[in-house]
Coordinates of C-alpha atoms and ligand atoms in Angstrom, one line a residue:
M1 CA -49.7 -30.1 -2.6
G2 CA -47.7 -28.4 0.2
F3 CA -45.0 -29.7 2.4
M4 CA -45.5 -28.0 5.7
D5 CA -42.1 -27.8 6.8
L6 CA -38.3 -29.1 6.3
R7 CA -39.0 -32.1 8.2
E8 CA -42.0 -33.2 6.1
W9 CA -39.7 -32.6 3.1
I10 CA -36.8 -34.9 4.6
A11 CA -39.4 -37.7 5.4
L12 CA -40.5 -37.7 1.7
L13 CA -36.9 -37.8 0.4
E14 CA -36.1 -40.7 2.8
K15 CA -39.7 -42.5 1.5
E16 CA -38.1 -42.0 -1.9
E17 CA -34.7 -43.0 -1.1
E18 CA -33.4 -39.6 -2.1
I19 CA -31.4 -38.9 1.0
R20 CA -28.5 -40.0 3.2
R21 CA -27.9 -39.6 6.9
I22 CA -24.2 -38.8 7.7
T23 CA -23.7 -40.1 11.3
A24 CA -19.8 -40.1 10.9
E25 CA -18.5 -37.0 12.4
V26 CA -17.9 -34.4 9.7
D27 CA -16.1 -31.0 10.1
W28 CA -18.1 -27.8 9.0
D29 CA -14.8 -26.2 8.1
R30 CA -14.4 -27.4 4.2
E31 CA -14.9 -31.2 4.9
L32 CA -18.7 -30.9 4.8
G33 CA -18.6 -28.8 1.9
A34 CA -16.3 -31.2 -0.3
I35 CA -18.6 -34.2 0.7
A36 CA -21.2 -32.0 -1.0
R37 CA -19.5 -31.5 -4.1
R38 CA -18.4 -35.0 -4.6
V39 CA -21.9 -36.1 -4.3
L40 CA -23.0 -33.4 -6.6
E41 CA -20.6 -34.8 -9.1
K42 CA -22.1 -38.3 -8.6
K43 CA -25.5 -36.9 -9.3
G44 CA -26.1 -38.7 -5.7
P45 CA -29.0 -37.7 -3.0
A46 CA -29.7 -35.2 -0.7
L47 CA -27.6 -34.9 2.4
L48 CA -28.6 -34.7 6.6
F49 CA -25.4 -34.2 8.4
E50 CA -26.2 -35.5 11.5
S51 CA -22.6 -35.2 13.6
I52 CA -20.8 -32.0 13.2
K53 CA -17.6 -31.2 15.0
G54 CA -17.9 -29.0 17.8
Y55 CA -21.8 -29.0 17.4
R56 CA -22.7 -32.7 18.9
T57 CA -24.8 -30.6 21.5
G58 CA -26.3 -27.5 21.4
R59 CA -29.1 -25.6 19.7
C60 CA -28.7 -27.1 16.4
T61 CA -26.7 -30.2 15.5
K62 CA -28.1 -30.9 11.8
V63 CA -27.0 -29.7 8.4
F64 CA -29.2 -30.6 5.6
T65 CA -28.2 -29.6 2.1
G66 CA -28.9 -30.8 -1.8
G67 CA -32.8 -31.3 -1.5
L68 CA -33.1 -29.7 -4.8
G69 CA -29.8 -30.9 -6.1
S70 CA -31.7 -33.1 -8.8
R71 CA -34.3 -32.9 -11.4
S72 CA -36.2 -35.4 -10.1
R73 CA -36.1 -34.1 -6.5
L74 CA -37.2 -30.7 -7.9
A75 CA -39.9 -32.6 -9.3
L76 CA -41.0 -34.5 -6.0
A77 CA -41.0 -30.8 -4.2
L78 CA -43.5 -29.5 -7.0
G79 CA -45.9 -32.6 -6.8
F80 CA -44.7 -34.4 -9.6
A81 CA -43.5 -37.7 -10.6
K82 CA -39.7 -37.6 -10.5
D83 CA -39.2 -38.0 -14.5
V84 CA -41.7 -35.2 -15.3
S85 CA -40.6 -33.7 -18.6
N86 CA -39.2 -30.0 -19.5
R87 CA -42.3 -29.5 -21.6
D88 CA -44.7 -30.6 -18.7
V89 CA -42.9 -28.8 -15.4
V90 CA -42.2 -25.4 -17.2
P91 CA -45.8 -24.4 -18.0
Y92 CA -46.9 -25.5 -14.4
V93 CA -44.5 -23.4 -12.9
M94 CA -45.1 -20.3 -15.6
Q95 CA -49.1 -20.8 -14.4
K96 CA -48.3 -21.1 -10.4
N97 CA -46.1 -18.1 -10.6
K98 CA -48.9 -15.8 -11.7
E99 CA -51.4 -17.2 -9.0
R100 CA -51.6 -15.9 -5.6
V101 CA -52.9 -17.4 -2.2
P102 CA -52.1 -15.0 0.4
A103 CA -50.5 -15.8 3.3
V104 CA -52.2 -15.9 7.0
T105 CA -50.8 -14.5 10.2
V106 CA -51.1 -17.2 13.3
R107 CA -50.3 -16.5 16.9
T108 CA -47.2 -18.8 17.3
G109 CA -45.7 -21.7 16.2
P110 CA -42.6 -24.0 16.5
V111 CA -40.2 -21.5 15.3
K112 CA -40.6 -19.6 18.7
D113 CA -39.6 -22.6 20.3
V114 CA -36.4 -20.9 21.6
I115 CA -36.1 -17.3 21.5
V116 CA -32.5 -15.5 22.0
R117 CA -32.2 -11.8 22.0
A118 CA -29.4 -9.6 21.7
P119 CA -26.9 -9.3 23.5
D120 CA -27.2 -13.4 24.0
V121 CA -27.2 -13.5 20.1
D122 CA -24.3 -15.7 19.1
L123 CA -24.2 -16.6 15.3
N124 CA -21.5 -19.5 15.8
A125 CA -23.8 -21.3 18.0
L126 CA -25.1 -22.3 14.8
P127 CA -23.2 -25.4 12.5
V128 CA -22.7 -22.8 10.0
P129 CA -20.4 -24.5 7.1
R130 CA -17.2 -22.7 5.4
W131 CA -18.5 -24.7 2.1
L132 CA -15.1 -24.1 0.2
F133 CA -11.7 -23.2 1.5
R134 CA -11.5 -20.3 -0.4
D135 CA -14.6 -18.8 1.0
G136 CA -13.9 -15.6 3.0
G137 CA -15.8 -17.1 6.1
R138 CA -18.9 -19.3 7.3
Y139 CA -21.8 -18.8 4.9
I140 CA -24.9 -18.9 6.8
H141 CA -26.8 -17.5 4.1
T142 CA -26.8 -19.5 0.9
F143 CA -30.5 -20.9 0.7
S144 CA -32.0 -18.7 3.5
G145 CA -35.5 -16.5 2.6
I146 CA -34.3 -13.2 3.3
V147 CA -37.3 -11.2 4.2
T148 CA -37.8 -7.3 3.8
R149 CA -40.8 -4.8 3.6
D150 CA -41.4 -2.0 1.1
P151 CA -41.8 0.9 3.7
E152 CA -44.5 2.5 1.2
T153 CA -46.4 -0.5 0.0
R154 CA -46.1 -2.6 3.3
V155 CA -45.7 -5.6 0.8
M156 CA -42.9 -8.2 1.9
N157 CA -40.6 -9.6 -0.3
V158 CA -38.6 -12.7 0.0
G159 CA -35.0 -13.4 -1.7
I160 CA -32.2 -15.4 -1.6
Y161 CA -29.1 -13.2 -0.9
R162 CA -25.6 -14.6 0.2
G163 CA -24.3 -13.6 3.6
M164 CA -21.6 -14.6 5.8
I165 CA -21.0 -14.5 9.4
G166 CA -18.9 -11.2 10.4
T167 CA -18.9 -11.0 14.2
R168 CA -21.0 -13.0 16.5
D169 CA -24.0 -10.8 15.9
T170 CA -23.4 -9.3 12.5
I171 CA -23.6 -10.7 8.8
P172 CA -22.3 -8.6 5.9
M173 CA -24.3 -9.6 2.8
L174 CA -24.2 -9.1 -0.8
L175 CA -26.9 -6.4 -1.4
I176 CA -27.0 -5.2 -4.9
R177 CA -29.4 -1.9 -5.1
G178 CA -30.0 -2.3 -8.9
G179 CA -32.5 -4.8 -9.8
Q180 CA -32.7 -6.9 -6.7
H181 CA -36.1 -6.2 -4.8
W182 CA -34.5 -6.0 -1.1
G183 CA -32.2 -3.5 -2.7
A184 CA -35.0 -1.2 -3.9
H185 CA -36.3 -1.4 -0.4
F186 CA -32.9 -0.5 0.9
V187 CA -32.8 2.6 -1.1
K188 CA -36.4 3.8 0.0
Y189 CA -35.2 3.0 3.9
A190 CA -32.1 4.9 3.4
E191 CA -34.2 8.1 2.0
R192 CA -36.3 7.8 4.9
G193 CA -33.0 7.7 7.2
E194 CA -34.3 4.4 8.8
P195 CA -32.2 1.1 9.1
M196 CA -34.0 -1.6 7.0
P197 CA -35.8 -4.5 9.0
V198 CA -34.6 -7.9 8.0
A199 CA -35.7 -11.5 8.7
C200 CA -33.6 -14.6 7.3
V201 CA -35.6 -17.6 7.2
I202 CA -33.5 -21.0 7.4
G203 CA -35.1 -24.1 6.6
W204 CA -38.9 -24.6 5.4
D205 CA -40.9 -25.9 2.7
P206 CA -38.5 -26.3 -0.5
I207 CA -41.0 -24.1 -2.5
M208 CA -39.3 -21.1 -0.5
P209 CA -35.9 -21.5 -2.0
F210 CA -37.7 -22.3 -5.6
L211 CA -39.3 -18.9 -5.2
S212 CA -36.9 -16.6 -3.4
G213 CA -34.3 -17.6 -5.6
S214 CA -35.8 -16.4 -8.8
P215 CA -37.1 -13.2 -9.6
I216 CA -41.0 -12.9 -9.2
P217 CA -42.2 -9.4 -10.7
A218 CA -41.6 -6.7 -8.2
G219 CA -44.1 -5.8 -5.6
V220 CA -45.6 -9.4 -5.4
C221 CA -44.9 -11.1 -2.2
E222 CA -43.3 -14.1 -2.6
W223 CA -45.4 -15.8 0.4
D224 CA -48.4 -15.5 -1.7
V225 CA -47.0 -17.2 -4.5
M226 CA -45.8 -20.0 -2.3
G227 CA -49.0 -20.3 -1.1
A228 CA -50.6 -20.8 -4.9
Y229 CA -47.7 -24.0 -5.5
R230 CA -48.8 -25.3 -1.7
G231 CA -52.6 -25.0 -2.5
E232 CA -53.0 -23.5 0.9
P233 CA -51.8 -20.2 2.6
A234 CA -48.4 -19.8 4.1
E235 CA -48.6 -19.5 8.0
L236 CA -46.6 -16.6 9.5
V237 CA -45.8 -15.6 12.9
K238 CA -44.9 -12.0 13.6
C239 CA -41.0 -11.7 14.5
E240 CA -40.0 -10.7 17.8
T241 CA -37.7 -7.2 17.2
V242 CA -38.3 -6.5 13.6
D243 CA -42.0 -5.7 11.7
L244 CA -41.9 -8.8 9.5
E245 CA -43.4 -12.3 9.2
V246 CA -42.0 -15.3 8.7
P247 CA -43.0 -19.2 8.4
A248 CA -44.7 -20.5 12.0
T249 CA -42.8 -23.8 11.3
A250 CA -39.5 -22.4 10.0
E251 CA -36.5 -24.1 11.8
I252 CA -34.3 -21.0 12.2
V253 CA -35.0 -17.1 11.8
I254 CA -32.5 -14.6 12.3
E255 CA -33.8 -11.0 13.0
G256 CA -31.9 -7.7 12.4
F257 CA -31.6 -4.4 11.0
I258 CA -29.5 -3.2 7.8
G259 CA -28.1 0.6 8.3
H260 CA -26.7 3.0 5.7
D261 CA -23.7 4.0 7.7
E262 CA -20.9 3.0 5.4
S263 CA -18.2 3.4 8.3
R264 CA -20.3 0.1 9.7
Y265 CA -20.3 -2.0 6.9
E266 CA -18.1 -5.3 7.1
M267 CA -15.9 -7.1 4.8
E268 CA -17.8 -10.0 2.7
G269 CA -16.0 -12.7 0.3
P270 CA -14.9 -14.3 -1.6
F271 CA -17.5 -16.9 -2.1
G272 CA -17.5 -19.8 -4.5
E273 CA -20.4 -18.2 -6.8
F274 CA -22.7 -20.0 -9.1
T275 CA -20.7 -19.4 -12.0
G276 CA -18.2 -21.8 -10.9
Y277 CA -15.8 -19.2 -10.0
V278 CA -14.8 -17.9 -6.6
S279 CA -16.0 -14.2 -6.9
D280 CA -15.0 -10.6 -5.4
L281 CA -11.9 -9.8 -3.4
P282 CA -13.0 -9.4 -0.1
T283 CA -15.2 -6.1 -0.4
R284 CA -17.1 -3.8 2.3
R285 CA -20.9 -4.5 2.4
P286 CA -24.0 -3.6 3.9
T287 CA -24.1 -5.4 7.3
M288 CA -26.8 -6.9 9.0
N289 CA -27.1 -6.4 12.8
V290 CA -28.7 -9.3 14.7
T291 CA -31.4 -8.4 17.2
A292 CA -32.7 -12.0 17.9
I293 CA -32.7 -15.5 16.7
T294 CA -35.6 -17.8 17.1
H295 CA -35.8 -21.5 16.2
R296 CA -37.2 -24.7 16.8
R297 CA -36.3 -27.2 19.3
D298 CA -33.3 -29.7 17.6
A299 CA -33.3 -26.8 14.6
I300 CA -31.9 -28.3 11.5
F301 CA -29.6 -25.8 9.5
R302 CA -30.4 -25.6 5.9
G303 CA -27.6 -24.3 3.3
C304 CA -26.3 -24.9 -0.4
L305 CA -23.2 -25.5 -1.8
E306 CA -23.3 -22.9 -4.3
G307 CA -21.3 -23.0 -7.7
T308 CA -22.0 -25.2 -10.9
L309 CA -19.1 -26.7 -12.8
P310 CA -19.5 -29.1 -16.0
G311 CA -21.1 -32.4 -14.6
S312 CA -21.7 -30.7 -11.1
Y313 CA -25.0 -28.9 -10.8
S314 CA -25.5 -26.7 -7.7
E315 CA -29.1 -26.8 -6.4
N316 CA -29.3 -23.2 -7.7
S317 CA -28.8 -24.6 -11.2
V318 CA -31.2 -27.2 -11.2
M319 CA -33.9 -24.5 -9.8
S320 CA -32.8 -22.3 -12.9
S321 CA -33.2 -24.9 -15.1
V322 CA -36.9 -24.5 -14.5
Q323 CA -37.6 -21.3 -13.2
R324 CA -35.5 -19.3 -15.4
A325 CA -37.0 -20.8 -18.5
G326 CA -40.6 -20.2 -17.2
I327 CA -39.9 -16.6 -16.1
A328 CA -38.6 -15.8 -19.4
W329 CA -41.3 -17.5 -21.4
N330 CA -43.9 -15.2 -19.1
I331 CA -41.7 -12.3 -19.8
L332 CA -42.2 -13.0 -23.9
N333 CA -45.9 -13.8 -23.3
T334 CA -46.6 -10.5 -21.4
A335 CA -44.4 -8.6 -24.5
G336 CA -47.1 -10.2 -26.6
I337 CA -44.3 -12.2 -29.0
P338 CA -46.1 -14.6 -31.2
G339 CA -44.9 -18.1 -31.9
I340 CA -42.8 -19.1 -28.6
R341 CA -42.5 -23.0 -29.1
D342 CA -40.0 -23.7 -26.1
V343 CA -38.0 -21.9 -23.6
Y344 CA -34.7 -23.9 -22.8
V345 CA -32.2 -23.4 -19.8
H346 CA -29.4 -25.7 -19.3
P347 CA -28.4 -26.2 -15.8
I348 CA -24.8 -25.7 -16.8
T349 CA -25.3 -21.9 -17.2
N350 CA -27.8 -21.3 -14.6
G351 CA -30.0 -19.4 -17.5
V352 CA -26.8 -17.0 -18.3
N353 CA -27.3 -18.5 -21.5
I354 CA -30.9 -19.4 -22.9
C355 CA -32.4 -20.6 -25.8
V356 CA -35.8 -19.6 -27.4
Q357 CA -37.6 -21.9 -30.1
I358 CA -40.0 -20.0 -32.1
R359 CA -42.3 -20.5 -35.3
K360 CA -40.8 -17.5 -37.0
H361 CA -43.4 -15.2 -38.0
Y362 CA -41.2 -12.1 -39.1
Q363 CA -37.7 -11.3 -39.7
G364 CA -37.0 -8.9 -36.6
Q365 CA -38.7 -11.4 -34.1
P366 CA -35.5 -12.6 -32.7
K367 CA -34.4 -8.9 -31.9
Q368 CA -37.6 -8.5 -30.3
I369 CA -37.4 -11.6 -28.1
A370 CA -33.7 -10.4 -27.1
A371 CA -34.7 -6.8 -26.1
A372 CA -38.1 -8.1 -24.0
L373 CA -35.7 -10.3 -22.2
W374 CA -32.9 -7.7 -21.6
G375 CA -35.6 -5.1 -20.8
A376 CA -36.9 -7.0 -17.6
S377 CA -35.5 -6.8 -14.5
A378 CA -35.3 -10.6 -14.1
A379 CA -32.3 -10.5 -16.4
Q380 CA -30.0 -9.2 -13.4
F381 CA -28.3 -12.2 -13.4
R382 CA -29.3 -14.1 -16.4
Y383 CA -30.0 -13.9 -20.2
K384 CA -26.6 -12.8 -21.1
H385 CA -26.3 -14.8 -24.0
V386 CA -29.7 -15.3 -25.8
Y387 CA -30.3 -18.0 -29.0
V388 CA -33.3 -18.2 -31.0
V389 CA -33.7 -21.0 -33.2
E390 CA -36.8 -22.2 -35.2
D391 CA -39.0 -24.8 -34.4
D392 CA -37.4 -27.6 -36.3
I393 CA -34.3 -27.4 -33.8
D394 CA -34.5 -28.7 -30.4
A395 CA -33.9 -25.9 -27.7
A396 CA -32.5 -28.4 -25.4
S397 CA -29.7 -30.0 -28.0
Y398 CA -26.3 -28.2 -28.1
E399 CA -25.7 -30.0 -31.1
Q400 CA -28.7 -28.9 -32.8
I401 CA -27.9 -25.2 -31.7
D402 CA -24.8 -25.4 -32.9
W403 CA -25.8 -26.5 -36.4
A404 CA -28.2 -23.6 -36.7
L405 CA -25.4 -21.3 -35.4
A406 CA -22.9 -22.8 -37.7
H407 CA -25.1 -22.5 -40.9
R408 CA -28.0 -20.3 -40.3
M409 CA -26.4 -17.4 -38.3
N410 CA -24.5 -14.8 -40.2
A411 CA -22.9 -12.3 -38.0
G412 CA -22.6 -9.9 -40.9
E413 CA -26.2 -9.9 -41.8
G414 CA -26.9 -9.0 -38.0
G415 CA -27.1 -12.6 -36.9
I416 CA -25.3 -11.2 -33.6
V417 CA -26.4 -8.4 -31.9
V418 CA -24.0 -7.2 -29.2
F419 CA -26.0 -5.0 -26.3
P420 CA -23.0 -3.2 -24.2
G421 CA -23.3 -1.4 -20.9
S422 CA -26.6 -3.1 -20.0
F423 CA -27.2 -3.8 -16.4
G424 CA -26.2 -7.3 -15.2
S425 CA -24.1 -9.5 -12.7
P426 CA -21.6 -8.1 -10.6
I427 CA -20.1 -11.6 -9.8
D428 CA -19.3 -12.9 -13.9
P429 CA -15.8 -13.2 -14.0
S430 CA -15.7 -12.1 -17.7
T431 CA -16.4 -8.7 -16.7
P432 CA -13.8 -6.3 -15.7
L433 CA -13.9 -5.7 -12.0
E434 CA -14.4 -1.7 -12.5
D435 CA -17.8 -2.8 -14.4
R436 CA -18.7 -4.8 -11.1
D437 CA -18.2 -2.1 -8.6
V438 CA -21.8 -2.2 -7.1
R439 CA -21.1 0.3 -4.7
Q440 CA -20.3 2.8 -7.5
L441 CA -22.7 1.6 -10.4
G442 CA -25.2 0.2 -8.3
S443 CA -25.3 -3.2 -10.2
G444 CA -22.9 -4.8 -12.6
L445 CA -22.6 -4.1 -16.3
W446 CA -23.0 -6.7 -18.9
N447 CA -22.4 -7.0 -22.8
R448 CA -25.4 -8.9 -23.7
V449 CA -25.4 -10.6 -26.8
L450 CA -28.2 -12.3 -29.3
F451 CA -27.1 -14.9 -31.5
D452 CA -30.0 -15.2 -34.4
C453 CA -30.0 -18.7 -35.4
T454 CA -33.3 -18.4 -37.6
R455 CA -33.2 -18.3 -41.3
N456 CA -32.9 -15.2 -42.8
W457 CA -36.2 -13.5 -44.4
K458 CA -34.0 -11.0 -46.2
F459 CA -33.3 -14.0 -48.7
P460 CA -35.9 -14.0 -51.6
R461 CA -37.9 -17.2 -51.8
R462 CA -36.6 -19.1 -54.7
P463 CA -38.1 -21.8 -56.9
E464 CA -35.2 -24.2 -57.1
W465 CA -35.1 -24.0 -53.1
D466 CA -38.9 -25.3 -53.3
N467 CA -40.1 -21.8 -52.9
E468 CA -38.3 -21.4 -49.5
R469 CA -35.7 -18.9 -48.4
F470 CA -33.2 -21.4 -47.8
P471 CA -31.8 -24.1 -49.7
P472 CA -33.2 -27.5 -48.8
T473 CA -31.2 -29.8 -46.5
V474 CA -29.8 -33.0 -47.5
R475 CA -32.4 -35.3 -46.3
P476 CA -33.8 -38.0 -48.7
A477 CA -37.1 -37.3 -50.5
A478 CA -40.2 -38.7 -47.7
E479 CA -41.2 -41.2 -50.6
D480 CA -37.5 -42.3 -51.0
E481 CA -37.2 -42.9 -47.3
A482 CA -40.6 -44.4 -47.3
R483 CA -39.5 -47.1 -49.8
V484 CA -36.1 -47.9 -48.4
A485 CA -37.4 -48.5 -44.9
E486 CA -39.9 -50.7 -46.5
R487 CA -37.1 -52.9 -48.2
W488 CA -34.7 -52.6 -45.3
N489 CA -34.5 -56.2 -44.5
E490 CA -34.3 -57.3 -48.1
Y491 CA -31.0 -55.1 -48.4
G492 CA -29.7 -57.5 -45.5
L493 CA -29.6 -54.5 -43.1
S494 CA -32.1 -55.3 -40.7
D495 CA -29.6 -55.6 -37.8
I496 CA -28.6 -51.8 -38.3
Ligands
LIG501 C1 -28.2 -20.1 -3.9 C2 -28.6 -18.6 -4.2 C3 -27.7 -17.6 -4.2 C4 -27.9 -16.2 -4.4 N1 -27.3 -15.3 -3.9 C5 -27.6 -13.8 -4.4 C6 -26.7 -12.6 -3.9 O1 -26.0 -13.0 -3.0 N2 -27.3 -11.4 -4.1 C7 -28.2 -11.4 -5.1 O2 -28.6 -10.2 -5.4 N3 -28.7 -12.3 -5.6 C8 -28.9 -13.5 -5.2 N4 -29.3 -14.5 -5.6 C9 -30.4 -14.6 -6.5 C10 -31.3 -14.0 -6.0 O3 -31.9 -15.0 -5.3 C11 -32.9 -13.9 -7.2 O4 -31.9 -12.8 -7.9 C12 -34.0 -13.5 -6.7 O5 -34.7 -12.8 -7.8 C13 -33.7 -12.4 -5.8 O6 -35.2 -12.0 -5.4 P1 -36.0 -10.6 -5.8 O7 -36.2 -11.0 -7.0 O8 -37.2 -10.9 -4.6 O9 -34.9 -9.9 -5.3 C14 -28.9 -16.3 -5.3 C15 -29.8 -17.2 -5.5 C16 -29.4 -18.4 -5.2 C17 -30.4 -19.3 -5.7
LIG502 MN1 -39.3 -10.3 -5.2

């Protein structure tokens, strides 16, 4: 099932009573973000702000946020019932991520209703929030699909990368060369001495952030994967000033170029990041020079309040709890590792921590799992801590994982493996700033850790342990449990 555009998605949320329209006037500066935070804390609905201070009239008067801020709304976006289980939705995503329905190019569409070209471009004409009082500016790109093209293969990529309004027509962005696909494109354009053409799509089918915010393998065009999820090709139109294509029914598209001259980089940050911490001192970043904006009549701005805290899960973490589990599971399958029973990502860590449940086939299997995950570029911002548990431990239960960690894991016997100096997130507050210098290092440096919470096969099987490698647990014998269950009422315990 595909939603044609943001408006149909909003209509479905309305039908399902999963959205509120805010008609009271709200300030884009801090107030809108603080409302969004309070609604996340209350596990509340998506929000459509209809009266934004200073934007009661103009080219764009509405802001939509929170559409994917709960598991039930994510389920709706994927065409499932609201209460779909992890075990149903993750395999679906694993399958769809591997399918492609190529996009088609159409002549025109509503995204061309209004076309503004440089020098008439003014980004401040959009009601872009300053989401958090600590943010360095108005973050225009928090949930936009950022489109670039590989200059060699001509395949397009769509990713979410944050960007802030610099001047009226510039957007400094967090562009990481190592790991991120547009970063690889940027390096290729630099080698050719050409600026990189970029198109930023604000507001479309919810499948767009779901796929652009997570790593699909390099070289795969995310528009084609979105087509697979939609069950019909994405209909794209050519941009006005860059050689790129964008959805014909998108709300707003910002076109431009990012050059390589570091003297033209602009300051970006800080930004309230997915870790729940405010990341980075203001830093000079690659900067997009906007050459055109095209948009629908009565365009709706789409953004997201980033940052997960205990009890308050951002849209990114809700998406990640499904995507990052599915992507990891596909990596493990591709690596040919047997016995994977479940892969679980709790939204609180966004997939920085991940738990893999296995039927143990051999002693070195957990280390093979960690090596496979850490060898994949999908691990750029994720999979810092990998737990491996056996199939009697529920990967979704922190209590059960901690029991296995307490009594099965032995650090001195290889239960903890630290893999230092690996590529990783430059926005992890536990990483020293010098290891987060993207300009120097290309990406951040991470010390990754495996917690092998499986039972050690170096222990010999023992007859007194029922021929197992580990002692039996304190559970009564099955026949004792059955007898007691049968006589339960006789004991006068029927109310327990
Ligand atoms: C809300 C949100 C903000 C993000 N911001 C950034 C960012 O600023 N820079 C970045 O490299 N990745 C960012 N990401 C993660 C990327 O979107 C993710 O790694 C994705 O795989 C990038 O696409 P790619 O794999 O095609 O490069 C963000 C993700 C989300 C959901
Ligand atoms: Mn990609």
